[in-house]
Tab-separated table of C-alpha atoms in Angstrom:
chain	number	residue	atom	x	y	z
G	6	MET	CA	58.269	-49.482	-2.428
G	7	LYS	CA	59.606	-52.830	-2.172
G	8	THR	CA	60.420	-55.870	-4.823
G	9	PHE	CA	60.280	-59.503	-4.564
G	10	HIS	CA	60.857	-62.045	-7.015
G	11	LEU	CA	58.425	-65.002	-6.411
G	12	ALA	CA	60.124	-68.155	-8.196
G	13	ASP	CA	57.404	-70.385	-7.843
G	14	PRO	CA	53.394	-70.500	-6.386
G	15	ASP	CA	54.933	-71.506	-2.474
G	16	ALA	CA	56.725	-68.043	-2.564
G	17	THR	CA	53.245	-66.338	-3.460
G	18	ALA	CA	51.863	-68.550	-0.561
G	19	ARG	CA	54.807	-67.274	1.652
G	20	LEU	CA	53.982	-63.538	0.572
G	21	GLY	CA	50.422	-63.929	1.203
G	22	ALA	CA	51.397	-65.386	4.642
G	23	THR	CA	53.197	-62.336	5.430
G	24	LEU	CA	51.117	-60.002	4.699
G	25	ALA	CA	48.528	-61.768	6.541
G	26	ALA	CA	49.981	-62.022	9.667
G	27	ASN	CA	51.288	-58.247	9.683
G	28	ARG	CA	48.185	-56.804	8.462
G	29	PRO	CA	46.608	-53.432	10.000
G	30	ALA	CA	43.419	-53.947	11.688
G	31	HIS	CA	41.929	-52.468	8.425
G	32	ALA	CA	43.305	-52.375	5.550
G	33	VAL	CA	42.230	-51.652	1.539
G	34	VAL	CA	45.105	-53.533	-0.968
G	35	HIS	CA	44.663	-52.397	-4.589
G	36	LEU	CA	45.865	-55.563	-6.835
G	37	ARG	CA	47.293	-54.622	-10.226
G	38	GLY	CA	48.894	-56.525	-12.808
G	39	ASP	CA	47.686	-58.172	-16.403
G	40	LEU	CA	45.913	-61.148	-16.689
G	41	GLY	CA	47.467	-64.058	-15.244
G	42	ALA	CA	49.824	-61.888	-13.377
G	43	GLY	CA	48.777	-63.910	-9.857
G	44	LYS	CA	46.606	-61.249	-8.300
G	45	SER	CA	43.959	-64.135	-7.346
G	46	SER	CA	46.672	-66.335	-6.298
G	47	LEU	CA	48.085	-63.930	-3.799
G	48	ALA	CA	44.768	-63.240	-2.667
G	49	ARG	CA	43.927	-66.198	-2.195
G	50	ALA	CA	47.312	-67.073	-0.359
G	51	LEU	CA	46.690	-64.577	2.066
G	52	LEU	CA	43.053	-65.272	2.599
G	53	ARG	CA	44.145	-68.991	3.298
G	54	ALA	CA	46.572	-67.176	5.944
G	55	LEU	CA	44.192	-65.479	7.784
G	56	GLY	CA	42.178	-69.073	8.254
G	57	VAL	CA	39.420	-68.613	5.323
G	58	VAL	CA	38.656	-72.430	4.548
G	59	GLY	CA	36.903	-74.018	2.037
G	60	THR	CA	36.801	-72.981	-2.050
G	61	VAL	CA	38.112	-69.101	-2.259
G	62	ARG	CA	36.923	-68.317	-5.426
G	63	SER	CA	38.212	-65.878	-7.643
G	64	PRO	CA	35.281	-63.217	-7.929
G	65	THR	CA	35.886	-62.624	-12.128
G	66	TYR	CA	31.904	-63.358	-12.323
G	67	THR	CA	30.700	-62.767	-9.149
G	68	LEU	CA	32.403	-59.359	-8.589
G	69	VAL	CA	32.946	-59.907	-5.125
G	70	GLU	CA	33.337	-62.773	-2.221
G	71	ARG	CA	32.920	-61.905	1.384
G	72	TYR	CA	34.904	-63.817	3.906
G	73	PRO	CA	34.157	-64.012	7.655
G	74	LEU	CA	37.493	-63.931	9.649
G	75	ALA	CA	38.255	-65.528	13.005
G	76	THR	CA	39.486	-61.982	13.954
G	77	GLY	CA	36.338	-60.523	13.396
G	78	GLY	CA	34.735	-59.220	10.160
G	79	GLU	CA	35.300	-60.019	6.802
G	80	ALA	CA	37.821	-59.931	3.940
G	81	TRP	CA	36.124	-58.571	0.807
G	82	HIS	CA	38.109	-59.979	-2.696
G	83	LEU	CA	36.849	-57.562	-5.768
G	84	ASP	CA	37.514	-58.338	-9.298
G	85	LEU	CA	36.575	-55.106	-11.077
G	86	TYR	CA	37.807	-56.474	-14.838
G	87	ARG	CA	34.102	-56.381	-15.833
G	88	ILE	CA	32.870	-53.125	-14.298
G	89	GLY	CA	32.206	-50.726	-17.124
G	90	ASP	CA	31.582	-47.584	-15.023
G	91	PRO	CA	32.451	-47.240	-10.919
G	92	GLY	CA	28.402	-46.437	-10.234
G	93	GLU	CA	27.914	-50.400	-10.806
G	94	LEU	CA	29.778	-50.515	-7.327
G	95	ASP	CA	26.581	-49.340	-6.027
G	96	TYR	CA	24.852	-52.234	-6.392
G	97	LEU	CA	27.020	-54.611	-4.899
G	98	GLY	CA	26.198	-53.830	-1.021
G	99	LEU	CA	30.018	-52.468	-0.562
G	100	ASP	CA	28.533	-50.049	1.858
G	101	SER	CA	28.741	-51.638	5.266
G	102	ASP	CA	31.232	-51.985	8.093
G	103	GLU	CA	31.600	-55.471	7.950
G	104	ALA	CA	35.069	-55.339	5.657
G	105	VAL	CA	38.233	-55.388	7.576
G	106	LEU	CA	40.298	-56.176	4.560
G	107	TRP	CA	39.606	-55.144	0.938
G	108	LEU	CA	41.665	-57.009	-1.568
G	109	VAL	CA	40.688	-55.073	-5.063
G	110	GLU	CA	41.727	-56.977	-8.029
G	111	TRP	CA	41.530	-53.957	-11.088
G	112	PRO	CA	40.693	-51.190	-9.039
G	113	ASP	CA	40.792	-48.198	-11.710
G	114	ARG	CA	37.592	-49.821	-12.786
G	115	GLY	CA	36.414	-48.729	-9.322
G	116	ARG	CA	37.742	-45.404	-9.421
G	117	GLY	CA	36.257	-42.710	-7.006
G	118	ALA	CA	33.841	-45.311	-5.538
G	119	LEU	CA	36.208	-47.317	-3.583
G	120	PRO	CA	38.211	-46.429	-0.016
G	121	ALA	CA	41.880	-45.366	-0.289
G	122	PRO	CA	44.167	-48.087	-0.669
G	123	ASP	CA	46.851	-48.431	2.192
G	124	LEU	CA	48.938	-50.735	-0.167
G	125	GLU	CA	49.273	-51.297	-3.739
G	126	VAL	CA	50.873	-54.780	-4.631
G	127	ARG	CA	51.974	-54.199	-8.216
G	128	LEU	CA	52.337	-57.765	-9.877
G	129	ALA	CA	54.355	-59.012	-13.157
G	130	VAL	CA	55.410	-62.381	-15.239
G	131	GLU	CA	58.830	-62.631	-14.604
G	132	GLY	CA	60.763	-65.555	-16.450
G	133	GLU	CA	59.162	-68.611	-14.589
G	134	GLY	CA	58.298	-66.737	-11.832
G	135	ARG	CA	56.763	-63.520	-10.734
G	136	ARG	CA	57.584	-60.527	-9.581
G	137	ALA	CA	55.921	-58.463	-6.641
G	138	GLU	CA	56.122	-54.639	-6.160
G	139	LEU	CA	54.856	-53.427	-2.641
G	140	ILE	CA	53.965	-49.655	-2.578
G	141	ALA	CA	52.985	-47.944	0.332
G	142	CYS	CA	49.874	-45.452	-0.137
G	143	SER	CA	49.322	-44.910	3.710
G	144	ASP	CA	51.004	-44.737	7.051
G	145	ALA	CA	49.520	-47.999	7.710
G	146	GLY	CA	50.745	-49.294	4.504
G	147	ALA	CA	54.433	-47.940	5.266
G	148	ARG	CA	54.287	-50.037	8.564
G	149	TRP	CA	53.130	-53.009	6.812
G	150	ILE	CA	55.810	-53.025	4.267
G	151	GLU	CA	58.388	-52.819	6.980
G	152	THR	CA	57.171	-55.364	8.974
G	153	CYS	CA	57.281	-58.008	6.079
G	154	GLU	CA	60.786	-56.815	5.312
G	155	ALA	CA	61.781	-58.795	8.603
G	156	LEU	CA	60.192	-62.084	7.862
G	157	VAL	CA	61.063	-64.587	5.511
G	158	LEU	CA	60.999	-62.826	2.465
G	159	THR	CA	64.024	-61.080	1.316
G	160	PRO	CA	63.704	-58.258	-1.080
G	161	GLU	CA	65.523	-57.744	-4.503
């Protein structure tokens, strides 16, 4: 596990860019944290760094937003806060092979219906900024964190 202090929105953008620059070819990220912890902000920063242009919406009401990536495939950003039962995910068309990146907010609500994560990011408000904990959940996730360490971000 690596912990970072994100002092401001620019630090969140740097973390998103770092994750984007080093992501595995296929990756699943679980984003955890209370309301307002910065889950959607980090997802938006990561998607922007991957070249997504135009509006990057929070999928609070749509549940899933799909973004084509220049490198091929799609990034899927899910917000499962409004899901009452994991079975509801069956109606979202998440069974295709188009997704090369899953960014899942409130993943516990989809337990058993989602692919296993490679990386878990726990976000929390900390003073004026945020605290981000990156936890590897697979070998690919562990390598991902290792490559992030050497870049702009300095772990606490």
